[in-house]
PDB file of C-alpha atoms in Angstrom:
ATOM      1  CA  UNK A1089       9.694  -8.847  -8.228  1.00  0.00           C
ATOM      2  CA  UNK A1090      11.881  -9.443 -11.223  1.00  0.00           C
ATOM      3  CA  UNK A1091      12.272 -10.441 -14.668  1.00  0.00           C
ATOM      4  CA  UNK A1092      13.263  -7.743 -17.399  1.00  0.00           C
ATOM      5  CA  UNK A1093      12.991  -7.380 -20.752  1.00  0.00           C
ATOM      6  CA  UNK A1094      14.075  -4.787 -23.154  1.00  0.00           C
ATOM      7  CA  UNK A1095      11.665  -2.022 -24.713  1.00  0.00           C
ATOM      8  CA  UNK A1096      10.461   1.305 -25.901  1.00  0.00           C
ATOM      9  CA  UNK A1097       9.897   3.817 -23.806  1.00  0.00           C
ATOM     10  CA  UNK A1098       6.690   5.467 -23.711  1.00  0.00           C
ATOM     11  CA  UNK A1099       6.138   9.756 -23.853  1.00  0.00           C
ATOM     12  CA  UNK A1100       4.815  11.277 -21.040  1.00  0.00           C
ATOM     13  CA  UNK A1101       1.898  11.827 -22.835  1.00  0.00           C
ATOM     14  CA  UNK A1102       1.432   7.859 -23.265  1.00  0.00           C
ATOM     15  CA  UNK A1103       2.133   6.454 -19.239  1.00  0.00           C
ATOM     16  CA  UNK A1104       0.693   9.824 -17.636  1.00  0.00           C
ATOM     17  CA  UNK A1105      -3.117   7.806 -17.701  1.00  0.00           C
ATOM     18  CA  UNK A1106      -1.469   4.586 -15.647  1.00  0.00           C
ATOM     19  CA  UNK A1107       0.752   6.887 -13.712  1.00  0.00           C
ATOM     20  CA  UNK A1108      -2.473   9.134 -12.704  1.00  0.00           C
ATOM     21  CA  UNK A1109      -4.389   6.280 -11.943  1.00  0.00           C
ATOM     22  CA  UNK A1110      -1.912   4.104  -9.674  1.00  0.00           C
ATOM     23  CA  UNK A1111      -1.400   7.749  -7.945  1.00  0.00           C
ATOM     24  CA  UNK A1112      -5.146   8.508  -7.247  1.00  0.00           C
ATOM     25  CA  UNK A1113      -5.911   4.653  -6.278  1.00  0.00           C
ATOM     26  CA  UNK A1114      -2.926   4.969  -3.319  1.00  0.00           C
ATOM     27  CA  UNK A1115      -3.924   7.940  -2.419  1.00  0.00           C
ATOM     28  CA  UNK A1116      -7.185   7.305  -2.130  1.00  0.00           C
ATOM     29  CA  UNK A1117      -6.349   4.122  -0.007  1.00  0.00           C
ATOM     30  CA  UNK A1118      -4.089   6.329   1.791  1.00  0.00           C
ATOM     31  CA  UNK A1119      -7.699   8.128   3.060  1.00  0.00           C
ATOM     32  CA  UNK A1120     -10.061   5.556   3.529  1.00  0.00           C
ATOM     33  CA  UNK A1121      -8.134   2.570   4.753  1.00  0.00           C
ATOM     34  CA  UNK A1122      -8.609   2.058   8.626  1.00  0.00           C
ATOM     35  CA  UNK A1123      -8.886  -0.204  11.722  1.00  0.00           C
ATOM     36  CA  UNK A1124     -10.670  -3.541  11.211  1.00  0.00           C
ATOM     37  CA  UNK A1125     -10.195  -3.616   7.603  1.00  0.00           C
ATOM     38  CA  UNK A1126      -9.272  -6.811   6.335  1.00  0.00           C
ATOM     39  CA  UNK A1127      -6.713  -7.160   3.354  1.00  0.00           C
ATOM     40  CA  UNK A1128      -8.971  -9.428   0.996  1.00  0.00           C
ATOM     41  CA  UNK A1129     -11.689  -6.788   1.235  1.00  0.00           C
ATOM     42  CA  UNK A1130      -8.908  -3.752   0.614  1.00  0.00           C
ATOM     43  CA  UNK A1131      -8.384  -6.475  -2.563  1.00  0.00           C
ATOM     44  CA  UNK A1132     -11.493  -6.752  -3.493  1.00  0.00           C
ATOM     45  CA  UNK A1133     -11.834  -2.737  -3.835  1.00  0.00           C
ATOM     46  CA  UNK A1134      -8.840  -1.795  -5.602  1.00  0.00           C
ATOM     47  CA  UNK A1135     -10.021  -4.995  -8.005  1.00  0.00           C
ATOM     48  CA  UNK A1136     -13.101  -2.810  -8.665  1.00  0.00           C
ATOM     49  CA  UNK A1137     -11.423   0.459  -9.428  1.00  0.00           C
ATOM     50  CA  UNK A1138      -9.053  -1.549 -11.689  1.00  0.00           C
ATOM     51  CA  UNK A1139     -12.310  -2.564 -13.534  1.00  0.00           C
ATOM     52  CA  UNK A1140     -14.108   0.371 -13.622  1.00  0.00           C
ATOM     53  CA  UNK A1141     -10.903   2.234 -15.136  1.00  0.00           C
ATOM     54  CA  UNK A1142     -10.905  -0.508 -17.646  1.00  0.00           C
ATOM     55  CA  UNK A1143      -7.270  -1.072 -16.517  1.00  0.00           C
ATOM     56  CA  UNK A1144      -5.991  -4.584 -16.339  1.00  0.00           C
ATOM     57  CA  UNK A1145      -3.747  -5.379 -12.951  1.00  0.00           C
ATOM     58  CA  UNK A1146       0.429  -6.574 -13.483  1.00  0.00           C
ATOM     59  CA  UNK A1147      -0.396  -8.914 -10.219  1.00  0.00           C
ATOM     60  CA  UNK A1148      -3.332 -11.028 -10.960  1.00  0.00           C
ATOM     61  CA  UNK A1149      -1.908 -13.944 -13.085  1.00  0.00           C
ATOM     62  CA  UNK A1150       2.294 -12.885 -12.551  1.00  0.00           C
ATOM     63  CA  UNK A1151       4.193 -15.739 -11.716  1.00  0.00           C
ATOM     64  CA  UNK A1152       7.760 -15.312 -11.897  1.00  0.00           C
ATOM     65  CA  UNK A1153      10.324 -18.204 -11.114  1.00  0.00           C
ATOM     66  CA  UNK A1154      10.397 -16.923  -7.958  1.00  0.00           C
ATOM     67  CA  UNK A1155       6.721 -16.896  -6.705  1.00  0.00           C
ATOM     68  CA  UNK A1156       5.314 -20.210  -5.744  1.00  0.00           C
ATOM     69  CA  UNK A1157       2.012 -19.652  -7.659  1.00  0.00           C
ATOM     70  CA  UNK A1158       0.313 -17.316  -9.314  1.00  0.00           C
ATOM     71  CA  UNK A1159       0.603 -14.104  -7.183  1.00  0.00           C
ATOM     72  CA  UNK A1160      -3.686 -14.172  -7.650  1.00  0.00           C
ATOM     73  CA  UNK A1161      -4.266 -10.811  -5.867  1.00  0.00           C
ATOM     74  CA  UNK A1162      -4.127  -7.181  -7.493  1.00  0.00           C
ATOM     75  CA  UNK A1163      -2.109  -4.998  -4.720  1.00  0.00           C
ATOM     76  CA  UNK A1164       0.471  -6.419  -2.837  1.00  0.00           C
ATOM     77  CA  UNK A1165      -0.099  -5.199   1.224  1.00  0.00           C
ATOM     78  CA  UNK A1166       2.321  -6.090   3.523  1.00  0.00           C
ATOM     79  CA  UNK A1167       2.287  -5.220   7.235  1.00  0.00           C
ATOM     80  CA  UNK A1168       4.829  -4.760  10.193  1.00  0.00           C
ATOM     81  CA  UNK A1169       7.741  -7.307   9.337  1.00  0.00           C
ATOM     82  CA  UNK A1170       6.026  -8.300   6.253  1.00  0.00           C
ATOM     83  CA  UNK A1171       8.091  -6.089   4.025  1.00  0.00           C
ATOM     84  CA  UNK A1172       7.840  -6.567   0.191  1.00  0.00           C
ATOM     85  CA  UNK A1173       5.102  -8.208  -2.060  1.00  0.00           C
ATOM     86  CA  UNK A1174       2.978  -8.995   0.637  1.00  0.00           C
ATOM     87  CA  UNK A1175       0.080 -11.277  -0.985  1.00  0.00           C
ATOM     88  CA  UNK A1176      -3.021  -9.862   0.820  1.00  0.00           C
ATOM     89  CA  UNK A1177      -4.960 -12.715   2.979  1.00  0.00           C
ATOM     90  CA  UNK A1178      -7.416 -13.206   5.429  1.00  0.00           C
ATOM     91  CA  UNK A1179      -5.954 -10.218   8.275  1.00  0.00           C
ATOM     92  CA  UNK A1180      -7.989  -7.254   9.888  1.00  0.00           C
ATOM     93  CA  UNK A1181      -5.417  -4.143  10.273  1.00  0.00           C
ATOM     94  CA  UNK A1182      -4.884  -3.418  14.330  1.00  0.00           C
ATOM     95  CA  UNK A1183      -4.145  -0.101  15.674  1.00  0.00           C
ATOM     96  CA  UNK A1184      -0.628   1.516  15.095  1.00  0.00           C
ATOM     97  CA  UNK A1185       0.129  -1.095  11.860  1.00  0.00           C
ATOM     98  CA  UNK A1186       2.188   0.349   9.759  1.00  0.00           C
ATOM     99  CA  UNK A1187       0.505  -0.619   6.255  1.00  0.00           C
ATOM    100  CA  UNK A1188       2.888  -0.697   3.079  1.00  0.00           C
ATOM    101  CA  UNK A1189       0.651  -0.837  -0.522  1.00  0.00           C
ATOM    102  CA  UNK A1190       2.650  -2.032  -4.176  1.00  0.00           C
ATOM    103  CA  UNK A1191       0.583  -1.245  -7.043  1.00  0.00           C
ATOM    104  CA  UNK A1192       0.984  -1.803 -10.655  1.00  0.00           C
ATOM    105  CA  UNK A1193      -1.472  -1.705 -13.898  1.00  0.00           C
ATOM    106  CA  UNK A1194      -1.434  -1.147 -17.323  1.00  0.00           C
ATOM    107  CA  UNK A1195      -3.843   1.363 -18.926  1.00  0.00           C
ATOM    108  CA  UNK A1196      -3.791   2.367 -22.698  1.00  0.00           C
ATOM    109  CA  UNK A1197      -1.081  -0.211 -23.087  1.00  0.00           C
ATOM    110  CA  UNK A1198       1.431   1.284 -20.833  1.00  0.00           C
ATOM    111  CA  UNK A1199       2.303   0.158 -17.019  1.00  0.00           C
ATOM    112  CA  UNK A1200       2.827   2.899 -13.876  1.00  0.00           C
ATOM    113  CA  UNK A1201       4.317   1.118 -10.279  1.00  0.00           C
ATOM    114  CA  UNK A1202       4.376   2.899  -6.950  1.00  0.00           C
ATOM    115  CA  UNK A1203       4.347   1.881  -3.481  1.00  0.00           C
ATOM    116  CA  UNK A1204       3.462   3.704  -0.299  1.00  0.00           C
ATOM    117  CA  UNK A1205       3.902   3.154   3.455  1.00  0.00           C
ATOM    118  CA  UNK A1206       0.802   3.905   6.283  1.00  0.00           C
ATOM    119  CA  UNK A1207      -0.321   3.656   9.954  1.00  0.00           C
ATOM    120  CA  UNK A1208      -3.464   2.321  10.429  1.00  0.00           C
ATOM    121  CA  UNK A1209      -5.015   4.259  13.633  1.00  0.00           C
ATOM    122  CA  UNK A1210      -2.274   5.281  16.431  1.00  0.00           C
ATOM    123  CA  UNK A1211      -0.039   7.275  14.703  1.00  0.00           C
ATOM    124  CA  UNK A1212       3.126   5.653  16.284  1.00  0.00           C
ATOM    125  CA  UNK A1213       6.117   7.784  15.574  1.00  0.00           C
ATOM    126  CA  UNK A1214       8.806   5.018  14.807  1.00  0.00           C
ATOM    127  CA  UNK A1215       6.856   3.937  12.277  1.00  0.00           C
ATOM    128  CA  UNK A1216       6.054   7.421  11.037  1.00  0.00           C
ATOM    129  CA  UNK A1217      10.160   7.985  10.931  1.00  0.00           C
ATOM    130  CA  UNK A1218      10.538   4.724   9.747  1.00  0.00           C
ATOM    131  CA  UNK A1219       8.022   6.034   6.372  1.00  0.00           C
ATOM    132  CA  UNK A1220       9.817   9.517   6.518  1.00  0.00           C
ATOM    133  CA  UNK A1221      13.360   8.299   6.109  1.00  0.00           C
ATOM    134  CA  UNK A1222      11.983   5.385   3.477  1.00  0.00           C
ATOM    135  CA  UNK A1223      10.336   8.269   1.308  1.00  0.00           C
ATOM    136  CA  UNK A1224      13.820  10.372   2.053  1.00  0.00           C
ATOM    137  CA  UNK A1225      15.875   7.838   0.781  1.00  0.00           C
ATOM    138  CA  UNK A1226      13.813   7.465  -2.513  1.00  0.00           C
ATOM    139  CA  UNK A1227      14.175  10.592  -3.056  1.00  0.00           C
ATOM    140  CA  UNK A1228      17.929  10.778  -2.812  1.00  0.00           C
ATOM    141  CA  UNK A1229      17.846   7.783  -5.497  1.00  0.00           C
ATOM    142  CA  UNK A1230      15.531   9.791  -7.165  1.00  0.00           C
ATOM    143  CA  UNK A1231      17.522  12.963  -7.534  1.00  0.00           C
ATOM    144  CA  UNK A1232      20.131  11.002  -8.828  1.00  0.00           C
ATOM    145  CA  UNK A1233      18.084   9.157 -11.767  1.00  0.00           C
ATOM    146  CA  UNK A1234      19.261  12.051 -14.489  1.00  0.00           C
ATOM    147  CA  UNK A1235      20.184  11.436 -18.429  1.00  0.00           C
ATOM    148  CA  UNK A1236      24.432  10.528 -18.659  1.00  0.00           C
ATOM    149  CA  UNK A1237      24.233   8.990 -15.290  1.00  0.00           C
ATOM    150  CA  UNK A1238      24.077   5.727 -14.804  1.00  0.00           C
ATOM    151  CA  UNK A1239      22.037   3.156 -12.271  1.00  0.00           C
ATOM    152  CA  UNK A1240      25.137   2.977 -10.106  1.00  0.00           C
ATOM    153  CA  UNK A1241      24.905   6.410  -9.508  1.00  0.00           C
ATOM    154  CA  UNK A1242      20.518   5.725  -8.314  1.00  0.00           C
ATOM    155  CA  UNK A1243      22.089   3.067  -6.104  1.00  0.00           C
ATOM    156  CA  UNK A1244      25.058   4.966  -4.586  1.00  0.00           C
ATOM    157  CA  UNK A1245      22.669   7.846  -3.638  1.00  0.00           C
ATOM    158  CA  UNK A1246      20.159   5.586  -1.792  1.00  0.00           C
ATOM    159  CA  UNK A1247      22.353   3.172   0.126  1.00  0.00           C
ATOM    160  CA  UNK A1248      24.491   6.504   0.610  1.00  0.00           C
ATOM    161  CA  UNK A1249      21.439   8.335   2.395  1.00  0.00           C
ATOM    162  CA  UNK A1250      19.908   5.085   4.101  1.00  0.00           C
ATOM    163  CA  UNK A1251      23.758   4.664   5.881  1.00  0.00           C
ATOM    164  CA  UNK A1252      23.035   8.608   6.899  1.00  0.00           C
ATOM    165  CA  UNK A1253      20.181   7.820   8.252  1.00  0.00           C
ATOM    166  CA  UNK A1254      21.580   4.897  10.294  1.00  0.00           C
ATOM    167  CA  UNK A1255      20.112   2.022   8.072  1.00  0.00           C
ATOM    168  CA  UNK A1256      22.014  -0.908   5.868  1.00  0.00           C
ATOM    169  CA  UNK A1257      20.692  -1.753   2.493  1.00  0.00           C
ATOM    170  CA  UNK A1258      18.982  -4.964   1.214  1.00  0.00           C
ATOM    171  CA  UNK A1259      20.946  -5.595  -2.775  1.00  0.00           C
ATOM    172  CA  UNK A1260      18.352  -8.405  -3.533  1.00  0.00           C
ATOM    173  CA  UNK A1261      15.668  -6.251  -4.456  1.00  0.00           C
ATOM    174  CA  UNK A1262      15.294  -3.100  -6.488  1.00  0.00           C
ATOM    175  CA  UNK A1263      13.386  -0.780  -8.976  1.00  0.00           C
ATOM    176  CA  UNK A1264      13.237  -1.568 -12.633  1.00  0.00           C
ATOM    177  CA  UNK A1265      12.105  -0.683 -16.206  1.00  0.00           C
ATOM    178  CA  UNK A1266       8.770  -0.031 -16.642  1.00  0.00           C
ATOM    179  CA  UNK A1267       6.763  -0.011 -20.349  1.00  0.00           C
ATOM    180  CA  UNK A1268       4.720  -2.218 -22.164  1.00  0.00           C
ATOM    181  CA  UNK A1269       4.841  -4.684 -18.893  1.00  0.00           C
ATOM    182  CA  UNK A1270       5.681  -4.321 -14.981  1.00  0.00           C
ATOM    183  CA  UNK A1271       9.320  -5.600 -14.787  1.00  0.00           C
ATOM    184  CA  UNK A1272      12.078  -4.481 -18.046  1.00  0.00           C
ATOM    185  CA  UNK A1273      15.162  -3.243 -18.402  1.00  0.00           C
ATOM    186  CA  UNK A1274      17.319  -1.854 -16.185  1.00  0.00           C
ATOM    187  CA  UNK A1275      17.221  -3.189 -12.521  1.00  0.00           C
ATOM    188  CA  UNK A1276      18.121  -0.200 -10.422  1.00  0.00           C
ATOM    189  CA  UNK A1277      19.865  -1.201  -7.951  1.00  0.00           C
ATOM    190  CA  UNK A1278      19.316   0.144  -4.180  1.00  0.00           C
ATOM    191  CA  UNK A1279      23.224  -0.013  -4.209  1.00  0.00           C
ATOM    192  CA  UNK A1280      26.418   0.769  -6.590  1.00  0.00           C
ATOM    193  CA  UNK A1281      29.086   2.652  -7.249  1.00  0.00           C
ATOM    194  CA  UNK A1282      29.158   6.139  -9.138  1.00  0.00           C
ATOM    195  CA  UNK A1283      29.493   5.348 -12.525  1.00  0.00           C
ATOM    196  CA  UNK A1284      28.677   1.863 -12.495  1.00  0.00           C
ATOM    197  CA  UNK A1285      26.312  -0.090 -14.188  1.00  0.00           C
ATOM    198  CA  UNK A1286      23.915   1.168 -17.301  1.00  0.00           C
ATOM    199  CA  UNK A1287      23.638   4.592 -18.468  1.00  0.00           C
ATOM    200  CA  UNK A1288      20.753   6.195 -18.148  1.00  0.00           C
ATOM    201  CA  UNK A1289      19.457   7.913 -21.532  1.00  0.00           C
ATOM    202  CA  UNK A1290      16.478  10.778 -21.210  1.00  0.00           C
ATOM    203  CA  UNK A1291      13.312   9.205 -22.365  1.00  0.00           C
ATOM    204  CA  UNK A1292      13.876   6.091 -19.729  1.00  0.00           C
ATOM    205  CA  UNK A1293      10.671   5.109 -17.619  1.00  0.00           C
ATOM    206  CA  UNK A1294      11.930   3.620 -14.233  1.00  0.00           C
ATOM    207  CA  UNK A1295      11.294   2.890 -10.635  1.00  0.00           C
ATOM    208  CA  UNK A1296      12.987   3.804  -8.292  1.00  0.00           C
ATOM    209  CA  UNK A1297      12.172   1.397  -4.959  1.00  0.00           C
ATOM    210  CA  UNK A1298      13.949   1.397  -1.836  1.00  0.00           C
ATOM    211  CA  UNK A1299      12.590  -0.572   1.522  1.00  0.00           C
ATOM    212  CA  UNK A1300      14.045  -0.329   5.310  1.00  0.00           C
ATOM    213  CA  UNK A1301      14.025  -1.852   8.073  1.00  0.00           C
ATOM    214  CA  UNK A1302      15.268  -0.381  11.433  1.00  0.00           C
ATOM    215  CA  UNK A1303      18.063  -3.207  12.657  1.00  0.00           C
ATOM    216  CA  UNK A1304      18.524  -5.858   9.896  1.00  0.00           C
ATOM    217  CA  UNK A1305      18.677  -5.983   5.672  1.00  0.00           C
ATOM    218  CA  UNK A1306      18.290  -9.632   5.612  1.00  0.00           C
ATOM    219  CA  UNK A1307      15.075 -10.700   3.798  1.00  0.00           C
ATOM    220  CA  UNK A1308      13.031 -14.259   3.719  1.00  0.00           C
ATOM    221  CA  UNK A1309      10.274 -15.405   1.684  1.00  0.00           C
ATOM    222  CA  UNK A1310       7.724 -16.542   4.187  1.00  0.00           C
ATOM    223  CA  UNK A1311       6.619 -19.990   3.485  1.00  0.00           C
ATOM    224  CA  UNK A1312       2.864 -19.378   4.195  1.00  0.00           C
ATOM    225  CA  UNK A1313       2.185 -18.049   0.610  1.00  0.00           C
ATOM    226  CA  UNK A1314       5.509 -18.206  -0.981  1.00  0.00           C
ATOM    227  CA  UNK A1315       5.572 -14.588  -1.717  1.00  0.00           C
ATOM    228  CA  UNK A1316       5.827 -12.093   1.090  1.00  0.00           C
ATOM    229  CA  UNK A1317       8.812 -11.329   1.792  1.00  0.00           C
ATOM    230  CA  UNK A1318       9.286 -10.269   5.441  1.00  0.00           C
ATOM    231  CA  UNK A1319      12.323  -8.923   7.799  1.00  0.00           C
ATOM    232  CA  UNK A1320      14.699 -11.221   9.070  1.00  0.00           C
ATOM    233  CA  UNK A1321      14.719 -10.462  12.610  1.00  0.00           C
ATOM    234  CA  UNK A1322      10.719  -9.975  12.754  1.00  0.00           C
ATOM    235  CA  UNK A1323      11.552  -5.825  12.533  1.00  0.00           C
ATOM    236  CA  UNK A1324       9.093  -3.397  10.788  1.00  0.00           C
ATOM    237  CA  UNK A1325       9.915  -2.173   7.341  1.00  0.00           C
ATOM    238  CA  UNK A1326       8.704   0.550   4.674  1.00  0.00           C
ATOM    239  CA  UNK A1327       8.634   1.082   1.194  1.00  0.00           C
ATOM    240  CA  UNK A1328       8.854   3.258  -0.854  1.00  0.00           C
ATOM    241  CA  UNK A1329       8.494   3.622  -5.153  1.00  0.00           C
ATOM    242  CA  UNK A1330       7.811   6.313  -8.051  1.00  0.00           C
ATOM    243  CA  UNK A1331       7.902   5.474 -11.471  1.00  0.00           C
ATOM    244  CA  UNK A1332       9.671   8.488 -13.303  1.00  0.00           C
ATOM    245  CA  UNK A1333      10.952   9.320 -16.670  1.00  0.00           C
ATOM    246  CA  UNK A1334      14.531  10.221 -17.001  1.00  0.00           C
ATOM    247  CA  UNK A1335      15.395  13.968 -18.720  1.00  0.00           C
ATOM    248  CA  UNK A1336      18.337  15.848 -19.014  1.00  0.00           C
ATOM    249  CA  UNK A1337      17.453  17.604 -15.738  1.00  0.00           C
ATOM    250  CA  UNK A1338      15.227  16.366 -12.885  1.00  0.00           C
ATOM    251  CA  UNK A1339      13.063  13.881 -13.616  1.00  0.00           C
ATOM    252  CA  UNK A1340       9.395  13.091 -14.276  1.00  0.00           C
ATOM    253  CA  UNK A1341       7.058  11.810 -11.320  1.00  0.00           C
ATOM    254  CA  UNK A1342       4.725  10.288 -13.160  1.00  0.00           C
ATOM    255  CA  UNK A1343       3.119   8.286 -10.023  1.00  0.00           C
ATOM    256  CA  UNK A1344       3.119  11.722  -8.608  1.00  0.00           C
ATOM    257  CA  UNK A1345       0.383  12.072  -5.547  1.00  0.00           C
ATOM    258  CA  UNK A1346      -1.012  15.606  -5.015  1.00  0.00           C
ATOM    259  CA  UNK A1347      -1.598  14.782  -1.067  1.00  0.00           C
ATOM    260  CA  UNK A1348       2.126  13.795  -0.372  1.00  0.00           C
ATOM    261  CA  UNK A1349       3.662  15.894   2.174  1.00  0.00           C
ATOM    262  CA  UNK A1350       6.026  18.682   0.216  1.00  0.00           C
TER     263      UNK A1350
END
């Protein structure tokens, strides 16, 4: 998702409400989601906790010139080959899907975005390396996002990990600014070159968003909702997203989950 404008960036003290929020709501999908489930209803519940936070969601009415509607749901969950943005619909989650979950809101004016990848039931371990080298590969990108460097340098260090790992990058889609809304100022790139592109000054709130799939990078928005975007050769993908705050040294998680793995 795209579209960026320019902003101020809020204090830790000012995002760590949204950021604490988005964390606890993933990880508290991360527990209870399971076999039969059916997206709208997995909707339907994060729509409540949005409520009863008194949050409001960046999904609901977002319709960028990309989407072909109003995106109309308030967690995008995309399964198997459906990769990014995935609009939820009518679909019960099978054994051994891999689940991944995008979720944004704003809360005391300011917006957190993470994303995180699951299996529902059978624990099948391609797609549980498939989530492990997703989640490595953010964090290389991660590592890099430090004040004086630049989002070249974010991009370099994930498409320079993904290659280690044996994967090839997408460059259509990327993190981004976040602050007052979902999408600002900078893209971050899942690709550069060291040095390249905007400097990154301490005080910055980003993402920082990779996504892989095992044997292709080419992406297509499927035409039954004009949204999801899913794998080009029908392969399973991941994703992966924090939104931090840039320092002088290692960064801010401020979509930080307490149950991650260390």
């Amino acid at each position: 998702m795209k579209g960026f404008r320019a902003r101020r960036y809020p204090t830790p003290e000012e995002i760590r409400p949204a950021g604490e929020f988005v964390a606890g709501v993933l990880s508290s999908l991360r527990r209870t989601v399971s076999v039969g489930d059916n997206l709208l209803e997995i909707d339907a519940e994060v729509h409540r906790m949005i409520r009863e936070a008194g949050a409001t969601s960046c999904y609901l009415d977002y319709h960028p010139s990309f989407g072909a509607s109003p995106f109309g749901k308030v967690i995008c969950l995309s399964v198997n080959n459906a990769v990014l943005h995935g609009r939820p619909y009518d679909r019960t989650l099978e054994s051994g899907d891999l689940l991944s979950m995008d979720f944004a809101i704003e809360l005391e004016g300011w917006v957190a975005d993470s994303s995180l990848s699951i299996v529902v039931g059978e624990q099948r371990e391609d797609h549980l390396k498939l989530i492990r080298d997703t989640e490595s590969v953010m964090w290389a990108g991660i590592a890099a996002a430090r004040a004086g460097n630049t989002v070249g340098d974010i991009g370099h260090a994930v498409e320079t990990r993904a290659a280690e790992l044996g994967y090839t990058i997408n460059h259509e889609f990327g993190g981004h600014g976040v602050g007052r809304t979902m999408h600002e100022a900078p893209f971050v790139p899942n690709f550069g070159a060291p040095g390249s592109g905007q400097k990154l000054r301490e005080g910055m709130a980003i993402t920082v968003e990779p996504f892989l799939t095992p044997t292709t990078d080419v992406m297509t928005i499927t035409e039954r909702d004009g949204w999801t975007v899913e794998s080009g050769d029908g392969s399973t993908g991941a994703h992966a997203e924090h939104t931090l705050i840039v320092t002088k040294g290692e960064p801010i998680i401020v979509t930080a989950r307490s149950d991650d793995p260390a």
